[in-house]
Coordinates of C-alpha atoms in Angstrom, one line a residue:
M76 CA 258.6 164.1 -0.7
P77 CA 261.2 162.9 1.7
Y78 CA 263.0 165.7 3.5
G79 CA 266.4 165.0 1.9
F80 CA 269.4 163.7 3.9
E81 CA 271.6 166.5 2.8
R82 CA 268.8 169.2 3.8
V83 CA 268.4 167.6 7.1
L84 CA 272.0 168.0 7.8
A85 CA 272.1 171.4 6.5
R86 CA 269.2 172.4 8.6
L87 CA 270.8 171.0 11.7
A88 CA 273.9 173.1 11.0
E89 CA 271.7 176.3 10.4
I90 CA 270.1 175.6 13.8
G91 CA 273.7 175.7 15.4
Y92 CA 274.5 172.0 16.0
K93 CA 278.2 171.3 15.5
E94 CA 278.3 167.5 16.0
I95 CA 276.1 164.6 14.8
E96 CA 275.8 161.0 16.3
F97 CA 274.6 158.5 14.0
A98 CA 272.2 155.6 15.3
G99 CA 273.6 153.1 13.0
Y100 CA 274.3 152.2 9.6
T101 CA 270.8 150.9 8.4
Q102 CA 269.2 153.3 5.8
S103 CA 265.6 154.1 5.0
T104 CA 265.2 155.3 1.5
E105 CA 261.7 156.7 2.5
I106 CA 263.5 158.9 5.0
L107 CA 266.8 159.6 3.1
G108 CA 265.4 159.6 -0.3
R109 CA 268.0 157.2 -1.6
Q110 CA 271.0 155.1 -0.4
I111 CA 273.9 157.2 0.7
T112 CA 277.5 155.9 1.1
P113 CA 280.0 156.9 3.9
T114 CA 282.0 158.9 1.5
E115 CA 279.1 161.0 0.5
I116 CA 277.9 161.5 4.2
R117 CA 281.4 162.7 5.1
K118 CA 281.3 165.2 2.3
I119 CA 277.8 166.4 3.5
L120 CA 279.2 166.8 6.9
D121 CA 282.2 168.7 5.8
D122 CA 280.3 170.9 3.5
N123 CA 278.1 171.9 6.6
G124 CA 281.0 172.3 9.1
L125 CA 279.6 169.2 11.0
V126 CA 281.6 166.5 12.8
A127 CA 280.3 162.9 13.3
N128 CA 281.2 162.4 17.1
G129 CA 279.9 158.9 17.2
T130 CA 277.7 156.0 16.3
H131 CA 275.7 153.5 18.2
T132 CA 274.9 150.5 16.5
S133 CA 275.1 146.8 16.9
I134 CA 278.8 145.9 17.6
Q135 CA 279.6 142.4 16.0
P136 CA 283.3 141.0 16.8
A137 CA 283.2 139.3 13.4
T138 CA 282.7 142.6 11.4
F139 CA 284.1 145.1 13.8
Q140 CA 287.1 145.9 11.7
Q141 CA 284.5 146.9 8.8
Q142 CA 282.6 148.9 11.3
L143 CA 285.8 150.8 12.3
D144 CA 286.4 151.5 8.4
I145 CA 282.9 153.2 8.0
A146 CA 283.5 155.1 11.2
E147 CA 286.9 156.2 10.2
E148 CA 285.6 157.1 6.8
L149 CA 283.0 159.4 8.6
G150 CA 286.0 160.9 10.7
M151 CA 284.5 159.6 13.9
K152 CA 286.5 159.5 17.2
N153 CA 283.9 157.3 19.0
I154 CA 282.3 154.1 18.0
G155 CA 279.7 152.5 20.2
T156 CA 276.8 150.4 20.8
G157 CA 273.1 151.6 21.2
S158 CA 272.2 149.0 24.0
D159 CA 273.9 147.8 27.2
P160 CA 276.8 145.4 26.9
T161 CA 274.5 142.4 28.2
S162 CA 270.7 142.4 29.2
S163 CA 271.7 139.9 31.8
A164 CA 271.2 140.5 35.7
Y165 CA 273.9 137.7 36.3
K166 CA 277.6 138.2 37.0
A167 CA 279.0 135.5 34.6
E168 CA 277.4 137.3 31.5
W169 CA 279.0 140.7 32.3
D170 CA 282.4 138.9 32.8
A171 CA 282.1 137.5 29.4
A172 CA 281.1 140.9 28.0
A173 CA 284.0 142.6 29.4
D174 CA 286.5 140.0 27.9
I175 CA 284.8 141.0 24.5
W176 CA 284.7 144.8 25.1
N177 CA 288.4 145.0 26.2
E178 CA 289.5 143.5 23.1
L179 CA 287.3 145.3 20.9
G180 CA 288.3 148.6 22.6
R181 CA 292.0 147.8 22.0
Q182 CA 291.1 147.4 18.3
A183 CA 289.3 150.8 18.3
R184 CA 292.1 152.5 20.1
A185 CA 294.6 151.3 17.5
R186 CA 292.4 153.0 15.0
G187 CA 292.5 156.3 16.9
M188 CA 288.7 155.7 18.3
R189 CA 287.0 155.2 21.6
L190 CA 284.8 152.1 22.1
Y191 CA 281.7 153.1 24.2
T192 CA 278.5 151.5 25.3
H193 CA 275.2 153.5 25.4
N194 CA 273.0 152.7 28.5
H195 CA 269.4 152.7 29.6
D196 CA 267.9 152.3 32.9
A197 CA 268.2 148.5 33.1
A198 CA 272.0 148.8 33.2
Y199 CA 271.7 150.7 36.6
S200 CA 269.7 147.8 38.1
F201 CA 271.3 145.5 40.6
L202 CA 273.6 142.7 39.8
I203 CA 272.6 139.2 40.9
D204 CA 275.8 137.9 42.5
R205 CA 275.2 136.4 45.9
G206 CA 273.1 133.9 47.8
P207 CA 271.8 130.3 47.0
R208 CA 271.4 129.1 43.4
D209 CA 268.3 128.5 41.4
A210 CA 267.6 125.5 39.2
Q211 CA 269.7 126.8 36.5
G212 CA 272.8 127.3 38.9
R213 CA 272.4 131.1 39.1
Q214 CA 272.7 133.1 42.2
T215 CA 269.5 134.8 43.5
L216 CA 270.6 137.6 45.7
S217 CA 272.7 140.8 45.3
S218 CA 275.6 142.4 46.9
G219 CA 274.1 145.8 46.0
I220 CA 276.4 146.6 43.3
R221 CA 274.7 147.9 40.0
R222 CA 275.3 146.0 36.8
L223 CA 277.1 148.8 35.0
E224 CA 279.0 149.8 38.1
Y225 CA 280.6 146.3 38.1
F226 CA 281.2 146.6 34.4
F227 CA 283.0 149.9 35.2
E228 CA 285.4 148.0 37.4
I229 CA 286.2 144.8 35.0
T230 CA 286.9 146.8 31.9
D231 CA 290.1 148.6 31.1
P232 CA 289.7 152.4 31.3
R233 CA 292.0 152.7 28.6
Y234 CA 289.8 150.9 26.0
V235 CA 286.3 150.9 27.4
F236 CA 284.1 154.1 27.7
F237 CA 280.5 155.0 28.2
E238 CA 277.6 157.2 26.9
L239 CA 275.2 158.0 29.5
D240 CA 271.7 158.8 28.6
I241 CA 270.8 161.3 31.3
Y242 CA 266.9 160.8 31.0
W243 CA 267.3 157.1 31.4
A244 CA 269.6 157.5 34.3
Y245 CA 267.0 159.5 36.3
V246 CA 264.6 156.8 35.2
A247 CA 266.9 154.3 36.8
R248 CA 267.0 156.5 40.0
Y249 CA 263.1 156.3 40.1
K250 CA 262.8 152.6 39.2
H251 CA 265.7 150.6 40.7
Q252 CA 265.8 151.6 44.4
K253 CA 265.5 148.3 46.2
Y254 CA 267.5 144.8 46.3
V255 CA 267.5 141.8 48.5
N256 CA 270.9 141.1 50.0
P257 CA 272.5 137.9 51.0
A258 CA 270.9 138.0 54.5
G259 CA 267.5 138.0 52.8
Q260 CA 266.8 141.8 53.7
E261 CA 265.4 144.2 51.4
V262 CA 267.5 147.3 51.1
T263 CA 266.8 150.6 49.7
D264 CA 269.7 152.4 47.7
L265 CA 269.2 155.4 45.6
F266 CA 271.2 155.8 42.3
D267 CA 272.8 159.1 41.7
P268 CA 273.6 159.7 38.1
I269 CA 275.9 162.8 38.9
L270 CA 278.1 161.0 41.3
T271 CA 278.2 158.0 39.0
V272 CA 279.9 160.1 36.3
A273 CA 281.6 162.4 38.6
D274 CA 283.5 159.4 40.1
R275 CA 285.0 158.4 36.7
T276 CA 284.2 161.3 34.5
T277 CA 286.8 160.8 31.7
R278 CA 285.0 157.5 30.9
F279 CA 282.1 159.4 29.7
P280 CA 283.1 161.2 26.5
L281 CA 279.4 161.3 25.2
F282 CA 276.0 161.9 26.5
H283 CA 272.4 161.8 25.4
A284 CA 270.9 165.1 26.6
K285 CA 267.2 164.1 26.8
D286 CA 264.8 165.8 29.2
G287 CA 261.8 164.8 31.2
D288 CA 258.9 165.9 33.2
R289 CA 258.6 164.0 36.6
D290 CA 255.4 162.0 36.4
T291 CA 254.8 159.1 38.8
S292 CA 251.7 158.1 37.1
V293 CA 253.8 156.4 34.5
P294 CA 256.1 153.4 34.9
N295 CA 259.3 155.2 34.1
G296 CA 258.4 158.1 36.3
Y297 CA 259.0 160.7 33.7
Q298 CA 257.5 161.8 30.5
M299 CA 259.8 162.8 27.6
T300 CA 260.1 166.6 26.8
P301 CA 262.1 168.9 24.4
L302 CA 265.4 169.7 26.2
G303 CA 264.7 172.7 28.6
E304 CA 261.1 172.1 29.2
G305 CA 261.5 169.1 31.8
D306 CA 262.5 168.7 35.4
L307 CA 266.0 167.5 34.9
N308 CA 268.8 169.8 36.1
F309 CA 271.2 169.8 33.2
Q310 CA 273.2 172.8 34.6
Q311 CA 273.7 171.1 38.0
F312 CA 274.8 167.8 36.2
F313 CA 277.4 169.3 33.8
Q314 CA 278.7 171.6 36.4
T315 CA 279.4 169.0 39.0
I316 CA 280.9 166.3 36.7
G317 CA 283.8 168.3 35.8
E318 CA 286.3 168.0 32.9
R319 CA 284.4 170.5 30.8
N320 CA 286.7 170.2 27.8
F321 CA 286.1 166.5 27.6
H322 CA 282.5 166.0 27.4
H323 CA 280.1 166.1 24.2
A324 CA 276.3 166.0 24.7
N325 CA 274.0 165.0 21.8
W326 CA 270.4 166.1 22.0
E327 CA 268.1 163.1 21.7
M328 CA 264.3 162.7 22.1
D329 CA 262.6 159.4 21.2
T330 CA 259.1 161.1 20.8
A331 CA 260.4 164.0 18.6
P332 CA 259.2 162.4 15.2
G333 CA 255.6 163.8 14.4
G334 CA 254.6 161.2 12.0
A335 CA 252.4 162.0 9.0
D336 CA 250.4 164.6 10.8
N337 CA 253.7 166.6 11.5
K338 CA 256.6 165.6 9.4
G339 CA 258.8 168.6 10.6
Q340 CA 258.3 168.2 14.2
S341 CA 261.6 166.5 15.0
L342 CA 263.5 169.4 13.5
D343 CA 261.5 172.0 15.1
L344 CA 262.0 170.4 18.5
A345 CA 265.7 170.0 17.5
A346 CA 265.7 174.0 17.2
S347 CA 264.0 174.7 20.6
S348 CA 266.2 172.1 22.3
Y349 CA 269.2 173.7 20.7
R350 CA 268.3 177.1 22.1
N351 CA 268.1 175.5 25.7
M352 CA 271.1 173.5 25.0
S353 CA 273.5 176.4 24.0
D354 CA 273.1 177.8 27.6
L355 CA 275.0 174.6 28.8
T356 CA 278.2 175.3 26.6
I357 CA 280.1 176.7 29.4
Y358 CA 280.1 173.3 31.1
L359 CA 280.7 171.3 27.9
D360 CA 283.4 170.9 25.2
K361 CA 283.0 173.6 22.7

């Protein structure tokens, strides 16, 4: 039998969670047991003392107002996307994305919400924005600025916000260390997730608190673990970035589901991760 949606949220509340982030609106009746409307979800949240603090889904300009309607019904203060603004390494695509996101961010703010983009390691690789052009007319070298750092500068801080996935940020530190500059020289530059946030801390209302063990035998340099069982220093991270009453951290672990062999694993890991996350509350919004 499916572990009903109502019971899942109730269990998360029992564990101690206060806020929930939804990863889109697509529903699986196999998981949820049935189709559930936003009105029902809001009631279940309210009944369990839970708040929907955001959602990351596919943002489509043509349907954005309907997406805002759903987010508003759920009582959300944040609405975002589960992927980077663009997968491109090239400046022109990021310029185009900024124009769209600035406008959608204005629409979200008019409805009392913040628009945010969720980022994985590729967003912290280097922008291709200098040097000779290839056959498609695209530049082939880098000034050394990272893609998302460029996006920070060309988007309006009143309207466009970010959700940093801490695990993937440290993967970026491991993977994206070198670029070729306009002189044709290979340059090493280490990405610092803490300073990236600390320099613009109020642009990061949300985080994915996801842990990992350092393991250089795998391409990402880390293996995911339950929070508190890995090598990432969350205390240092949240203590350093400041603005403790502004930030909200969501536990996430891509490898939490146990499949048919252990259907309750994700909730078990949610419980153990919460115990470790609760030690961070002095650095986070309560």
